[in-house]
mmCIF file of C-alpha atoms in Angstrom:
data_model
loop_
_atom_site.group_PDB
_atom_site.id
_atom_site.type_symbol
_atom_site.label_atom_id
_atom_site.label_comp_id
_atom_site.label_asym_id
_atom_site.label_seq_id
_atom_site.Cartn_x
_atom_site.Cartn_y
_atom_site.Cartn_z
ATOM 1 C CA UNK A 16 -15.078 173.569 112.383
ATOM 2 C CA UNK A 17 -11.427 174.170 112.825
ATOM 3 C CA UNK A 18 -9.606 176.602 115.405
ATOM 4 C CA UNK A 19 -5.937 177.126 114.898
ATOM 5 C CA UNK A 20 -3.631 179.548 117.253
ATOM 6 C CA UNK A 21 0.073 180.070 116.968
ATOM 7 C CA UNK A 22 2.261 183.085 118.551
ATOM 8 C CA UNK A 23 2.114 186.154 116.314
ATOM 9 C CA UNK A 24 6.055 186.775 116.128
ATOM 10 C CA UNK A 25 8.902 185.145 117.385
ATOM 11 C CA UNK A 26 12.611 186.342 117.712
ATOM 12 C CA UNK A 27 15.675 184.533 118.080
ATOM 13 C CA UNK A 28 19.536 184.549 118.053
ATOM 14 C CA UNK A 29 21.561 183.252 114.810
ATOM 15 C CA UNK A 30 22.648 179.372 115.792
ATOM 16 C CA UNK A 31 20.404 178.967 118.802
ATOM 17 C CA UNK A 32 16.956 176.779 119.262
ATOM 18 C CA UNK A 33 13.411 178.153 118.369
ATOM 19 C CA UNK A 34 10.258 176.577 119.224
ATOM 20 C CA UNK A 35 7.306 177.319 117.501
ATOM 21 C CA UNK A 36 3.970 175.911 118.816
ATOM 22 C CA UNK A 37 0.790 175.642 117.542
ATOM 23 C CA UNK A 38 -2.574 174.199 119.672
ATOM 24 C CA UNK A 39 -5.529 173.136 117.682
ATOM 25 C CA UNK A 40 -9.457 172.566 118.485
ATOM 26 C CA UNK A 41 -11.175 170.010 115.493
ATOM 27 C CA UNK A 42 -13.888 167.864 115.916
ATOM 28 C CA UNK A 43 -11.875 165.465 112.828
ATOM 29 C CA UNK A 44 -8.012 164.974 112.658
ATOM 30 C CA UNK A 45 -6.139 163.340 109.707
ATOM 31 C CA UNK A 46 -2.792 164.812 109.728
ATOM 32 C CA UNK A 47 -0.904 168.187 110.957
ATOM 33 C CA UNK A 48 1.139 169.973 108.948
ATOM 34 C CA UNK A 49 4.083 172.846 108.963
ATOM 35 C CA UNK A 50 4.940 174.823 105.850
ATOM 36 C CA UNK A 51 7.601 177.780 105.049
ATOM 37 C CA UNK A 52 6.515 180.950 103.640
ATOM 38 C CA UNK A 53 9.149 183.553 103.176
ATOM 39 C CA UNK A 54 7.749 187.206 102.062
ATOM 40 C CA UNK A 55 5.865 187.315 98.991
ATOM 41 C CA UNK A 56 7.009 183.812 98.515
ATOM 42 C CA UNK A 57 5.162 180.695 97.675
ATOM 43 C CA UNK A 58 4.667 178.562 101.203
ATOM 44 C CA UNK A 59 6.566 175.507 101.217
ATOM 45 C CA UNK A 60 6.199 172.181 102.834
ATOM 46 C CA UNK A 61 8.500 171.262 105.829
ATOM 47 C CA UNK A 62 6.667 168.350 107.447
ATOM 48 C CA UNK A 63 3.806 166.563 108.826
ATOM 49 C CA UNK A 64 2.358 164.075 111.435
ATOM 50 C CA UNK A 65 0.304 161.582 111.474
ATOM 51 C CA UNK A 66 1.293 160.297 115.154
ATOM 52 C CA UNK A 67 1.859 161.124 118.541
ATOM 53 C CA UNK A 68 5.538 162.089 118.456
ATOM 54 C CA UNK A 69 8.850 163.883 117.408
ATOM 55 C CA UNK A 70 9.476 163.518 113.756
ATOM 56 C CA UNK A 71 13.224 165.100 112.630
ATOM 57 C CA UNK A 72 14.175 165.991 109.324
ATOM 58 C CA UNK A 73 17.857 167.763 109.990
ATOM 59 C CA UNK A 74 17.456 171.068 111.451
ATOM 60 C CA UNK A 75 13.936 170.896 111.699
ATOM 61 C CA UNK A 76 11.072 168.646 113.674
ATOM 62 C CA UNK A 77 7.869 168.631 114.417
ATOM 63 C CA UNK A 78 6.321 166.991 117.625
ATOM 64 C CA UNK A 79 2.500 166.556 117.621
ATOM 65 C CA UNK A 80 0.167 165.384 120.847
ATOM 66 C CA UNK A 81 -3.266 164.348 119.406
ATOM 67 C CA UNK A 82 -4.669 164.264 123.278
ATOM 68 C CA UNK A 83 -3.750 167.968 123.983
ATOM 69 C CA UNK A 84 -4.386 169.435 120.266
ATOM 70 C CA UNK A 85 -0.612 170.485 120.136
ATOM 71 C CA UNK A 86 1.993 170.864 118.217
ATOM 72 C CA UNK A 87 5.134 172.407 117.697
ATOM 73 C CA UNK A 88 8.374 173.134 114.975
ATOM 74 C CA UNK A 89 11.514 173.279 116.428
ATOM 75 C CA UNK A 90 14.331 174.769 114.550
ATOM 76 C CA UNK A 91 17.935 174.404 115.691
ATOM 77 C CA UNK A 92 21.115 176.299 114.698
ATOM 78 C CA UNK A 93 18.970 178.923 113.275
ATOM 79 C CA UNK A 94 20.338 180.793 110.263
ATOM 80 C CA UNK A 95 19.327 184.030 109.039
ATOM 81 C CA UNK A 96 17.954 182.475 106.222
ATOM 82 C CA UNK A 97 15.425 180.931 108.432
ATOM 83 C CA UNK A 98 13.431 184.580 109.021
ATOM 84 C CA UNK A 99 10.265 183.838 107.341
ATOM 85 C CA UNK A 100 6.471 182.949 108.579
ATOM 86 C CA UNK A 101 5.654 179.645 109.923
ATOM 87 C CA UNK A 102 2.883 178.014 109.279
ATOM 88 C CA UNK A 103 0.740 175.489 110.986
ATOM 89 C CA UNK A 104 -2.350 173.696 109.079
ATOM 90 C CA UNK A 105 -4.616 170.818 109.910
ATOM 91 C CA UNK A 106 -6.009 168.041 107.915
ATOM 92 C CA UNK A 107 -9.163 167.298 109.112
ATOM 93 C CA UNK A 108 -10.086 164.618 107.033
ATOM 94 C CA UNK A 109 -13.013 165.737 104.449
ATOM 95 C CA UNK A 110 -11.962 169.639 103.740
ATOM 96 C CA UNK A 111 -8.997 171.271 102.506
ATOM 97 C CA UNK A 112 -6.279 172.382 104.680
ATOM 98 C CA UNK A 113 -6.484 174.803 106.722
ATOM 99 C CA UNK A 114 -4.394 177.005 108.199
ATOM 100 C CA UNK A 115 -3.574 179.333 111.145
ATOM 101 C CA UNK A 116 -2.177 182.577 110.790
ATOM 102 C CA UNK A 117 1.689 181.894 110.783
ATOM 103 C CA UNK A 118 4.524 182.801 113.169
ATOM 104 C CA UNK A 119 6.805 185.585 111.709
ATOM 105 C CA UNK A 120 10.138 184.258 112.879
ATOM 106 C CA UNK A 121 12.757 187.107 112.749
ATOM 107 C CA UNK A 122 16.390 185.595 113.239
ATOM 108 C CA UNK A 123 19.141 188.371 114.355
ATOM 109 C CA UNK A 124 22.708 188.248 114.629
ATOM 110 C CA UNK B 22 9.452 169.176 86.549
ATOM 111 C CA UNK B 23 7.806 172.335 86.364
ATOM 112 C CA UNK B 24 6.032 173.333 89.891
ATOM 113 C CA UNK B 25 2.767 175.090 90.073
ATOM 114 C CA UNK B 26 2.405 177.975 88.024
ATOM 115 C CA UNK B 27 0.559 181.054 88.495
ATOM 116 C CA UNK B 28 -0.265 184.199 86.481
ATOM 117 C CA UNK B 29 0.227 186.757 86.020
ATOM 118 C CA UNK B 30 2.330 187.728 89.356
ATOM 119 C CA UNK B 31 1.184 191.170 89.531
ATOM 120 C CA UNK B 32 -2.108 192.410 88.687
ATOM 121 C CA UNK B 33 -3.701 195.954 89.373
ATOM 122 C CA UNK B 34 -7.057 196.622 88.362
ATOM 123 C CA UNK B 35 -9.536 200.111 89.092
ATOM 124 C CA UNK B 36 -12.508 198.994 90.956
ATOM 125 C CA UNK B 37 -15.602 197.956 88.661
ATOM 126 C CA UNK B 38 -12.908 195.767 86.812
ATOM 127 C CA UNK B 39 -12.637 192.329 86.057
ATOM 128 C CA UNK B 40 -9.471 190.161 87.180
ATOM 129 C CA UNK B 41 -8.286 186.319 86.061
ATOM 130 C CA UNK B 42 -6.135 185.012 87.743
ATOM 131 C CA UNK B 43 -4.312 181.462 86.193
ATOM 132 C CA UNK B 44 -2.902 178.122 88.131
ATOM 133 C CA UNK B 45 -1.275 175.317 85.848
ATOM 134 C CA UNK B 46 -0.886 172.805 88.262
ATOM 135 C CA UNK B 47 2.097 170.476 88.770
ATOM 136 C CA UNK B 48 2.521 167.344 86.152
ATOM 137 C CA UNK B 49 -0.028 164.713 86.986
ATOM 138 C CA UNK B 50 -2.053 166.593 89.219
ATOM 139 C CA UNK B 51 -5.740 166.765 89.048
ATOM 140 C CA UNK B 52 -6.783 168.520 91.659
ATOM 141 C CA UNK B 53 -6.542 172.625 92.742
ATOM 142 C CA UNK B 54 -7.235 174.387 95.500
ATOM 143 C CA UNK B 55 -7.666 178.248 95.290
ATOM 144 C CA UNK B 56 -6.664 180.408 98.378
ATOM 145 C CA UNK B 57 -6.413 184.092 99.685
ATOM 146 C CA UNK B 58 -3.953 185.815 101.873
ATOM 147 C CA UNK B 59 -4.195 189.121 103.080
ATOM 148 C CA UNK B 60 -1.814 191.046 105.020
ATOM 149 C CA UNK B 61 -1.349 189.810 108.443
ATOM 150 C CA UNK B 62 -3.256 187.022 107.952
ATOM 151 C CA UNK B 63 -3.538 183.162 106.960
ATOM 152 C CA UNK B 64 -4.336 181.274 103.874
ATOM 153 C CA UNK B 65 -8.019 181.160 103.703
ATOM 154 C CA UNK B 66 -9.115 178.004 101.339
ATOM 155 C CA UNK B 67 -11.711 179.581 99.236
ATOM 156 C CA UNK B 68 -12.122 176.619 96.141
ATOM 157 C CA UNK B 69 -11.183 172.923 95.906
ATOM 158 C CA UNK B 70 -11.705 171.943 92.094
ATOM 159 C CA UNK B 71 -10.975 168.966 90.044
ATOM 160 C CA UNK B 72 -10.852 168.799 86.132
ATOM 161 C CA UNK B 73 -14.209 170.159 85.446
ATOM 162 C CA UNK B 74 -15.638 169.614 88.507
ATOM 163 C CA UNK B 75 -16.007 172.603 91.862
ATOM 164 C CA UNK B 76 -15.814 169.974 94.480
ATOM 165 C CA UNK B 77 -15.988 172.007 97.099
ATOM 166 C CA UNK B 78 -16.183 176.461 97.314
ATOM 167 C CA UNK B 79 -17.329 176.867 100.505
ATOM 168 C CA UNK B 80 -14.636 179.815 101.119
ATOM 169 C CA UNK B 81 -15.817 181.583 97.947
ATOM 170 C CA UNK B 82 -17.387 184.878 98.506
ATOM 171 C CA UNK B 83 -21.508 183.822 96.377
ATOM 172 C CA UNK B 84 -20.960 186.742 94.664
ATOM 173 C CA UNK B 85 -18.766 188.464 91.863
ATOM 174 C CA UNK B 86 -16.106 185.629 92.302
ATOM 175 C CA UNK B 87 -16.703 182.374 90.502
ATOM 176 C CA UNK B 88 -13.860 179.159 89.738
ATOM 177 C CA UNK B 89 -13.450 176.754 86.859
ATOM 178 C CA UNK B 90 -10.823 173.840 85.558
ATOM 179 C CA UNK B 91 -11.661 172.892 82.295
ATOM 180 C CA UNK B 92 -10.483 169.587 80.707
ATOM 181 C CA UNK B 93 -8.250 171.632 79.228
ATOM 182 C CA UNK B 94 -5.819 174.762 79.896
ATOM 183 C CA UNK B 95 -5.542 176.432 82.997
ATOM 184 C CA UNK B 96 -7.487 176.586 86.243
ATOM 185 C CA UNK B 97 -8.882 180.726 86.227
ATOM 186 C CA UNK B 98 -10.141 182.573 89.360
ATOM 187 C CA UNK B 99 -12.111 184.998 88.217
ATOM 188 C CA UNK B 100 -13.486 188.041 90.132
ATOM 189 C CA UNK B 101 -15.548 190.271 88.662
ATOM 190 C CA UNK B 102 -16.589 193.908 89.349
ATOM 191 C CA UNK B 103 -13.186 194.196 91.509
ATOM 192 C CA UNK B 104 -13.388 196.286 94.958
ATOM 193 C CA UNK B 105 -10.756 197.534 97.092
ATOM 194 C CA UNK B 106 -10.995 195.327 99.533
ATOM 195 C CA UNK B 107 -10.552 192.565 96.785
ATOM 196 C CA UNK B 108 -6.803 193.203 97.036
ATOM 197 C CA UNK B 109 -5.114 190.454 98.580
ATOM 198 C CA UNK B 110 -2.439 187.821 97.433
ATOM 199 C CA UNK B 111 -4.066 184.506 95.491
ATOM 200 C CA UNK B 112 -2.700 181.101 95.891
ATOM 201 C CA UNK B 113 -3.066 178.269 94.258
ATOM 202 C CA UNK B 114 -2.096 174.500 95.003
ATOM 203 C CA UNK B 115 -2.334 171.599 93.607
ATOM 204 C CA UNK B 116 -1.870 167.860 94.651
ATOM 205 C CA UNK B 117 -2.012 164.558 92.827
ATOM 206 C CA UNK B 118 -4.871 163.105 94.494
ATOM 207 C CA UNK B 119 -7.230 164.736 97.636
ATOM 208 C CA UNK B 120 -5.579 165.971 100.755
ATOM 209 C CA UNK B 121 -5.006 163.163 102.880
ATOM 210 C CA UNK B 122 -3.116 162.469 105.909
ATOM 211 C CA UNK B 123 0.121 162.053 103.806
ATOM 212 C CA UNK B 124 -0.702 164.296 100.591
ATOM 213 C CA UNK B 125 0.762 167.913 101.081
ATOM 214 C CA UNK B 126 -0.058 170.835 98.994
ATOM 215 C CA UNK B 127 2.546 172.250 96.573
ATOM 216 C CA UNK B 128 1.687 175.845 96.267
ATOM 217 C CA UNK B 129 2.499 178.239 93.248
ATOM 218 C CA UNK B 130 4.014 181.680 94.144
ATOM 219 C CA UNK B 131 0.755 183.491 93.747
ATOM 220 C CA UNK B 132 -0.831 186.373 91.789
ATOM 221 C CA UNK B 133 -0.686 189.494 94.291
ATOM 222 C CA UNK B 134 -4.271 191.881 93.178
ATOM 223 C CA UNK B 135 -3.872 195.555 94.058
ATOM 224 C CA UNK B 136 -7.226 197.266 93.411
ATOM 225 C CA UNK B 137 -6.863 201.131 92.683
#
């Protein structure tokens, strides 16, 4: 089976850094991915990684460590548009995604 | 080209009722996955289907609920004999081909079930 944990809430400061992380147990790995959900919204994909590493995709990237089962989305110059839940999910090879319970990111002035 | 689309958006039943939910899935894709959200919590994967085919429904409650994508038309959720704790927001996604390391999920906006 799969066990995904990520922080509950977050809060942060319009234009500063945010790091979400996320820390995985599975006994298969194929891929990790981050997706957007804003309330009552459809979630969105932001990224995913295949590899050890920083992948960046303009304000946002996503760093994965397959040795530690960890991951994390870091957003910079936040906006207030960026208030929404976070989601991490795995790809574990032979089952559909699945997902943790998403960071609610609130972003104040 | 038209995303992933779900209906109806809303959908309040009594308890004892029957709900169907719908999922068109994007252009060209063939396979749907069916998931739940309550409040507070995560997506929980509940059916993985393919045209005509339940490839996998190993997060679908044995009872009352069942899934189906025909050759033609819509997938449907369908949960009979509603209960209150039934009441949750349905997802569906779709993707071209299955989930691998470089497929993602596109996800329609969902049908959010309030049972009275």
């Amino acid at each position: 089976g799969q066990n995904i944990d990520q922080p509950t809430e977050m809060t942060a400061t319009e234009g500063a850094i945010v790091q979400i992380n996320c820390t995985y147990q599975t006994s298969g790995f194929n891929g990790l991915f981050w997706y957007q959900q804003h309330a009552g919204e459809a979630p969105t994909f932001l990224s995913y990684n295949v590899l050890d590493g920083l992948e960046e995709k303009g304000r946002f990237s996503s760093f994965l460590s397959r040795s530690k089962g960890y991951s994390y989305l870091l957003l910079k110059e936040l906006q207030m548009k960026d208030s929404a839940s976070y989601l991490c999910a795995l790809n574990s090879g032979n089952t559909p995604l699945v997902f943790g319970k998403g960071t609610r990111l609130s972003v104040i002035a | 080209n038209a995303g992933v689309m779900q209906n109806p958006r809303h959908l309040v039943r009594r308890r004892g009722q029957e709900a169907r939910l719908r999922c068109s899935p994007m252009k060209g894709h063939s396979h749907v996955y069916w998931y739940r959200q309550l409040p507070e919590e995560g997506l929980k994967f509940m059916v993985y289907l393919q045209k005509e085919n339940i490839i996998d429904e190993s997060g679908m409650p044995k009872e009352r609920f069942s899934a189906e994508f025909p050759k033609e038309g819509p997938s449907i959720l369908r949960i009979q004999q509603v209960v209150r704790g039934d009441s949750a927001a349905y997802f569906c996604a779709s993707s071209p081909k299955r989930t691998g390391p470089n497929e993602k999920l596109f996800f329609g906006s969902g049908t959010q079930l309030s049972v009275l």
